[in-house]
């Protein structure tokens, strides 16, 4: 996966210390394989949006929504992630 994110909230005092919303676009390369004869490429461009909430210095909670950008008759796939992150 490769993504570029942009934090969209301008500095608004104390709110910016607690909320960091972002949007992003990227590409995921992947494939599925079942046995020897069945395989499918599942690579796609993806858009996403999320929110980081700092807990203490270097540790944050993060929630994120991702969706594929369909080409022609492709199905749209959606993912919601939540997690704990660390920054150095």
PDB file of C-alpha atoms in Angstrom:
ATOM      1  CA  UNK A   1       0.000   0.000   0.000  1.00  0.00           C
ATOM      2  CA  UNK A   2       1.071   3.571  -0.659  1.00  0.00           C
ATOM      3  CA  UNK A   3      -0.887   6.598   0.582  1.00  0.00           C
ATOM      4  CA  UNK A   4      -0.581  10.361   0.732  1.00  0.00           C
ATOM      5  CA  UNK A   5      -2.505  12.064   3.547  1.00  0.00           C
ATOM      6  CA  UNK A   6      -3.432  15.707   4.048  1.00  0.00           C
ATOM      7  CA  UNK A   7      -4.499  17.023   7.439  1.00  0.00           C
ATOM      8  CA  UNK A   8      -7.505  19.220   6.694  1.00  0.00           C
ATOM      9  CA  UNK A   9      -8.208  21.117   9.904  1.00  0.00           C
ATOM     10  CA  UNK A  10      -6.482  24.498  10.140  1.00  0.00           C
ATOM     11  CA  UNK A  11      -5.042  25.413  13.521  1.00  0.00           C
ATOM     12  CA  UNK A  12      -7.980  26.356  15.756  1.00  0.00           C
ATOM     13  CA  UNK A  13      -6.378  26.599  19.152  1.00  0.00           C
ATOM     14  CA  UNK A  14      -6.929  23.814  21.680  1.00  0.00           C
ATOM     15  CA  UNK A  15      -9.165  21.800  19.286  1.00  0.00           C
ATOM     16  CA  UNK A  16      -6.125  21.167  17.065  1.00  0.00           C
ATOM     17  CA  UNK A  17      -4.302  19.657  20.053  1.00  0.00           C
ATOM     18  CA  UNK A  18      -6.990  16.962  20.414  1.00  0.00           C
ATOM     19  CA  UNK A  19      -8.336  16.283  16.910  1.00  0.00           C
ATOM     20  CA  UNK A  20      -6.418  15.732  13.665  1.00  0.00           C
ATOM     21  CA  UNK A  21      -8.785  14.839  10.789  1.00  0.00           C
ATOM     22  CA  UNK A  22      -7.216  13.858   7.461  1.00  0.00           C
ATOM     23  CA  UNK A  23      -8.053  12.717   3.935  1.00  0.00           C
ATOM     24  CA  UNK A  24      -5.891  10.610   1.676  1.00  0.00           C
ATOM     25  CA  UNK A  25      -5.532   8.848  -1.630  1.00  0.00           C
ATOM     26  CA  UNK A  26      -3.410   5.856  -2.481  1.00  0.00           C
ATOM     27  CA  UNK A  27      -3.031   2.517  -4.169  1.00  0.00           C
ATOM     28  CA  UNK A  28      -3.175  -1.013  -2.841  1.00  0.00           C
ATOM     29  CA  UNK A  29      -1.645  -3.872  -4.775  1.00  0.00           C
ATOM     30  CA  UNK A  30      -2.922  -7.333  -3.913  1.00  0.00           C
ATOM     31  CA  UNK A  31      -4.277 -10.577  -5.311  1.00  0.00           C
ATOM     32  CA  UNK A  32      -6.292 -13.583  -4.180  1.00  0.00           C
ATOM     33  CA  UNK A  33      -5.409 -17.169  -4.978  1.00  0.00           C
ATOM     34  CA  UNK A  34      -7.368 -20.351  -4.345  1.00  0.00           C
ATOM     35  CA  UNK A  35      -5.616 -23.572  -5.230  1.00  0.00           C
ATOM     36  CA  UNK A  36      -3.724 -23.808  -8.518  1.00  0.00           C
ATOM     37  CA  UNK A  37      -6.405 -22.666 -10.938  1.00  0.00           C
ATOM     38  CA  UNK A  38      -8.326 -19.796  -9.358  1.00  0.00           C
ATOM     39  CA  UNK A  39      -6.787 -16.360  -8.871  1.00  0.00           C
ATOM     40  CA  UNK A  40      -7.868 -12.726  -9.089  1.00  0.00           C
ATOM     41  CA  UNK A  41      -6.087  -9.407  -8.921  1.00  0.00           C
ATOM     42  CA  UNK A  42      -7.647  -7.145  -6.303  1.00  0.00           C
ATOM     43  CA  UNK A  43      -5.394  -4.104  -6.698  1.00  0.00           C
ATOM     44  CA  UNK A  44      -7.148  -0.742  -6.732  1.00  0.00           C
ATOM     45  CA  UNK A  45      -6.900   2.973  -6.096  1.00  0.00           C
ATOM     46  CA  UNK A  46      -8.265   3.920  -2.670  1.00  0.00           C
ATOM     47  CA  UNK A  47      -9.582   7.085  -1.033  1.00  0.00           C
ATOM     48  CA  UNK A  48      -9.712   7.433   2.724  1.00  0.00           C
ATOM     49  CA  UNK A  49     -10.540   9.749   5.591  1.00  0.00           C
ATOM     50  CA  UNK A  50      -9.715   9.449   9.215  1.00  0.00           C
ATOM     51  CA  UNK A  51      -9.194  11.060  12.585  1.00  0.00           C
ATOM     52  CA  UNK A  52      -6.242  10.950  14.971  1.00  0.00           C
ATOM     53  CA  UNK A  53      -6.721  11.705  18.635  1.00  0.00           C
ATOM     54  CA  UNK A  54      -3.473  12.195  20.587  1.00  0.00           C
ATOM     55  CA  UNK A  55      -3.469  10.576  24.026  1.00  0.00           C
ATOM     56  CA  UNK A  56       0.006  11.428  25.298  1.00  0.00           C
ATOM     57  CA  UNK A  57       3.179  12.443  23.495  1.00  0.00           C
ATOM     58  CA  UNK A  58       3.905   9.821  20.832  1.00  0.00           C
ATOM     59  CA  UNK A  59       0.719   7.748  21.326  1.00  0.00           C
ATOM     60  CA  UNK A  60      -2.604   8.276  19.553  1.00  0.00           C
ATOM     61  CA  UNK A  61      -5.935   6.639  18.717  1.00  0.00           C
ATOM     62  CA  UNK A  62      -6.863   6.493  15.058  1.00  0.00           C
ATOM     63  CA  UNK A  63     -10.075   5.740  13.191  1.00  0.00           C
ATOM     64  CA  UNK A  64     -10.162   5.449   9.414  1.00  0.00           C
ATOM     65  CA  UNK A  65     -12.606   4.762   6.572  1.00  0.00           C
ATOM     66  CA  UNK A  66     -11.250   3.453   3.234  1.00  0.00           C
ATOM     67  CA  UNK A  67     -13.059   2.873  -0.043  1.00  0.00           C
ATOM     68  CA  UNK A  68     -11.849   1.626  -3.419  1.00  0.00           C
ATOM     69  CA  UNK A  69     -12.300   3.740  -6.531  1.00  0.00           C
ATOM     70  CA  UNK A  70     -14.094   1.401  -8.961  1.00  0.00           C
ATOM     71  CA  UNK A  71     -13.125   0.975 -12.609  1.00  0.00           C
ATOM     72  CA  UNK A  72     -15.950   0.035 -14.995  1.00  0.00           C
ATOM     73  CA  UNK A  73     -17.783  -2.920 -13.412  1.00  0.00           C
ATOM     74  CA  UNK A  74     -15.547  -3.320 -10.344  1.00  0.00           C
ATOM     75  CA  UNK A  75     -17.234  -3.675  -6.985  1.00  0.00           C
ATOM     76  CA  UNK A  76     -16.633  -1.058  -4.305  1.00  0.00           C
ATOM     77  CA  UNK A  77     -14.901  -2.329  -1.177  1.00  0.00           C
ATOM     78  CA  UNK A  78     -15.106  -0.465   2.119  1.00  0.00           C
ATOM     79  CA  UNK A  79     -13.023  -0.876   5.266  1.00  0.00           C
ATOM     80  CA  UNK A  80     -13.302   0.763   8.685  1.00  0.00           C
ATOM     81  CA  UNK A  81     -10.177   0.596  10.858  1.00  0.00           C
ATOM     82  CA  UNK A  82      -9.583   1.605  14.458  1.00  0.00           C
ATOM     83  CA  UNK A  83      -6.313   1.342  16.269  1.00  0.00           C
ATOM     84  CA  UNK A  84      -3.621   2.559  18.570  1.00  0.00           C
ATOM     85  CA  UNK A  85      -0.612   4.264  16.980  1.00  0.00           C
ATOM     86  CA  UNK A  86       2.871   5.310  17.991  1.00  0.00           C
ATOM     87  CA  UNK A  87       5.014   8.091  16.551  1.00  0.00           C
ATOM     88  CA  UNK A  88       8.671   8.795  17.141  1.00  0.00           C
TER      89      UNK A  88
END
